[in-house]
XYZ file of C-alpha atoms in Angstrom:
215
model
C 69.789 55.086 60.501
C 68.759 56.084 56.905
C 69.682 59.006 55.389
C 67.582 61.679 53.384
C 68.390 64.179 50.381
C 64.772 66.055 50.921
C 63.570 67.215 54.030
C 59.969 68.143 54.377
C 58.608 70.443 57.497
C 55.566 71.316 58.777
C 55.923 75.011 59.868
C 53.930 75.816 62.988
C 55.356 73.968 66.112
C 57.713 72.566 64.056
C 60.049 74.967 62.849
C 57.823 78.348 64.195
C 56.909 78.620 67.945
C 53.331 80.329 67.468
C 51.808 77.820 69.834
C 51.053 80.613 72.646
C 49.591 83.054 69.762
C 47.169 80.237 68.417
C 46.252 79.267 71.747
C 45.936 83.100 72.612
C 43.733 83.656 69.471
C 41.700 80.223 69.930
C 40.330 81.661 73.418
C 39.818 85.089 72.787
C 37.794 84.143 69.908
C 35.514 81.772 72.068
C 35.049 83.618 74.824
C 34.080 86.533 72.698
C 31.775 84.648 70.791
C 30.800 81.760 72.663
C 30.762 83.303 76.215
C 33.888 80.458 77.749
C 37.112 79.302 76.359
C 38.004 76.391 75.114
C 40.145 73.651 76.933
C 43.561 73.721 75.908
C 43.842 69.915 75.035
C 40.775 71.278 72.348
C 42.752 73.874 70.763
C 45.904 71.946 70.636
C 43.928 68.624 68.718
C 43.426 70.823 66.573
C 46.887 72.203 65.513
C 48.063 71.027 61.941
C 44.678 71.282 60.019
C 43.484 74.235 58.157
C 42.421 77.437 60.612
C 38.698 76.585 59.121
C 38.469 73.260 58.811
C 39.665 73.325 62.599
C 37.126 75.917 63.884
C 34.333 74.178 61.933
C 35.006 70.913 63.350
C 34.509 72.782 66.848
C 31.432 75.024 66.490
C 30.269 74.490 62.801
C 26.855 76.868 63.860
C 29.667 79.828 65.072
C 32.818 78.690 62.386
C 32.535 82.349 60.021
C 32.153 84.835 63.553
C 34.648 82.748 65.290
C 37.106 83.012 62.545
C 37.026 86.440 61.675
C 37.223 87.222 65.308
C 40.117 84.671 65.501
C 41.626 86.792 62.565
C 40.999 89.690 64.328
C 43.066 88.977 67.427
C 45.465 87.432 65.324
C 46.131 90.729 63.297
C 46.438 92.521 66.608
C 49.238 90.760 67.884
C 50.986 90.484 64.536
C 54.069 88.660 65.046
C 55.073 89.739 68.946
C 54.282 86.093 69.539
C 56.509 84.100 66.836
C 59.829 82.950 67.326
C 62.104 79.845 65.438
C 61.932 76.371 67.297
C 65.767 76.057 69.073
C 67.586 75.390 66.573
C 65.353 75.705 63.903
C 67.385 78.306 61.539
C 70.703 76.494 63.031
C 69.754 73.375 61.237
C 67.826 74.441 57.958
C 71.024 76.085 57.436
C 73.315 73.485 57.820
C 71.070 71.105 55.937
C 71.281 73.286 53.341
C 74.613 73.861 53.198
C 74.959 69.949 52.995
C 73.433 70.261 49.513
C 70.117 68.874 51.029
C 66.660 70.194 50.240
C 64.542 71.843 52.047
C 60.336 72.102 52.163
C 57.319 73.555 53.923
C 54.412 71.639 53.886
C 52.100 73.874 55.834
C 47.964 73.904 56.558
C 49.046 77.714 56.786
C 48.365 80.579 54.159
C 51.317 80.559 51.955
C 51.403 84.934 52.181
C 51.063 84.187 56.099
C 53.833 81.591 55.828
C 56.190 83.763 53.677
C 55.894 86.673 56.448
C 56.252 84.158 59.527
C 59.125 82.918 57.662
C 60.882 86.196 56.824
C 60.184 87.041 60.850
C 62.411 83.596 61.831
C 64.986 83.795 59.266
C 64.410 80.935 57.439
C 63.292 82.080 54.028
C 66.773 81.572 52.301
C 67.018 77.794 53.726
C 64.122 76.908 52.227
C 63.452 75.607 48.676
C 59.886 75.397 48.185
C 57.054 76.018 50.449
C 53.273 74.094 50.051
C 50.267 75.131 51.419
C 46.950 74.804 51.161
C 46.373 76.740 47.970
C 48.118 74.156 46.343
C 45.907 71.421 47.206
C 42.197 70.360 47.501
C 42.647 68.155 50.124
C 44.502 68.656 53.454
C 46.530 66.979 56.394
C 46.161 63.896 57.009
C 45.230 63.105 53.433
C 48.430 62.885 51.343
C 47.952 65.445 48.827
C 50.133 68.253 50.175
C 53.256 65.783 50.815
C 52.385 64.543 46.782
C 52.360 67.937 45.826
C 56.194 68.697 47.185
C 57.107 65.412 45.493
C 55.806 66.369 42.632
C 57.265 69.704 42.328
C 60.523 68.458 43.611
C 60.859 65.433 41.470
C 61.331 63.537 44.025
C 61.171 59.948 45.536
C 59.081 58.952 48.448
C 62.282 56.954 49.374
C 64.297 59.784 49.278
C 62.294 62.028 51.454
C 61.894 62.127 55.567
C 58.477 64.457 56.690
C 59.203 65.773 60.180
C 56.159 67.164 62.492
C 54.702 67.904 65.864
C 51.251 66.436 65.116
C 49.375 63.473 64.039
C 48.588 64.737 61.205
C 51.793 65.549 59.843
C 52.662 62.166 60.648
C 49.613 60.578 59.289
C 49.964 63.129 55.470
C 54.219 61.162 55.148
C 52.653 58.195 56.152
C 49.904 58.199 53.673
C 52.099 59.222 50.869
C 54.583 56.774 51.398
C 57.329 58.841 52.929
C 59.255 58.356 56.670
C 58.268 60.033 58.992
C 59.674 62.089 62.031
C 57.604 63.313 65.165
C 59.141 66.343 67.824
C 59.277 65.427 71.648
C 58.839 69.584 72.067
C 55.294 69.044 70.665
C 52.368 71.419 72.350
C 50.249 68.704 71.184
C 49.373 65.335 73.482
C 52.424 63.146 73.319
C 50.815 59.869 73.030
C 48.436 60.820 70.018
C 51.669 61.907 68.379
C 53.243 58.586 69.199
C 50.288 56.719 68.038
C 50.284 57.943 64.727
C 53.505 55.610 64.894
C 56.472 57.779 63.217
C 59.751 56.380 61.878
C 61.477 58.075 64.167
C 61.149 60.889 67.531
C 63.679 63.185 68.035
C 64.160 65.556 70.795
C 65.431 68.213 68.911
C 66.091 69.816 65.439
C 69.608 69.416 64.775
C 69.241 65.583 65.036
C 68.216 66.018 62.133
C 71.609 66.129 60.354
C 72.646 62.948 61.361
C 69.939 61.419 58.406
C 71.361 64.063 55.588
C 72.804 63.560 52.764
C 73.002 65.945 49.486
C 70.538 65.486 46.850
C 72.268 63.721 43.790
């Protein structure tokens, strides 16, 4: 098994359990807006693209209603809903204390992100964060996973990108970099194993096993 100086995370579902607030926020938004929710294998297709790019892709006629109802449901539950992955602090942590490196490479607001990290405990374990401010285009396309190696000076070589959805998998892939899917993904198993990872685990701290401190 190879080992890896830089570690780079998608956030939600990955390292952040907010799968039952999305899902929470996806239906109260359609049913308010378009009379019926939507089927849960809908909302979860949907989970590692951009809030709007996601919506439109659903009802482009309803996308600005939906989403500032989306937002307001969201707002109303704040962060009741959020909790770290098992063993998601545990192992940023210890990764870091390897001398390893740690990134976010989120489809999430980066102020969101900050908070939502904060909530989990993670913020200190983490050495840069990228979202989609700091890119034009999105997951799948590998900009965001250039961006960290850019900012990181880093090697695709050098770098594993671990995710619970195809299109985390797809944005490592695409840029060059391994790639690790998450059994404990909300998201339909098989797409996740079609997108063909380097590796599945079943759960975070398998993670240190690949580590090794950045040079």
């Amino acid at each position: 098994m190879k080992q890896y100086p830089i570690f780079l995370f998608d956030f939600d579902g990955t390292l952040l359990d907010s799968n039952d607030h999305v899902i929470h926020c996806f239906q109260e938004a359609f049913k308010d807006v378009c009379g019926s929710p939507l089927p849960l294998e809908k909302v979860t297709a949907t989970f590692g693209i951009p809030l709007r790019e996601a919506i439109r892709g659903l009802a482009p006629e309803q996308a600005d209603e939906l989403i500032r109802v989306y937002r307001r449901h969201s707002d109303a539950l704040g962060l009741s809903m959020m909790h770290a992955m098992d063993g998601a602090v545990e192992t940023l942590r210890a990764l870091h204390d390897k001398g390893c490196i740690n990134a976010i490479v989120t489809s999430k607001m980066e102020v969101n992100a900050r908070a939502q990290m904060d909530h989990i405990g993670i913020t200190d374990y983490v050495d840069l964060l990228v979202g989609p401010e700091k890119t034009t285009a999105h997951k799948p396309d590998p900009a965001p996973v250039n961006c960290a190696l850019q900012l990181l000076d880093a090697r695709p070589e050098d770098c594993l990108m671990i995710g619970d959805s195809p299109y985390d998998i797809l944005c490592g892939r695409n840029a060059h970099v391994d790639t690790c899917g998450v059994r404990f993904t909300a998201v339909n198993l098989q797409s996740l194993l079609d997108s063909q990872p380097t590796y599945m685990i079943d759960h975070l701290s398998e993670l240190l096993a690949m580590a090794r401190p950045r040079a």
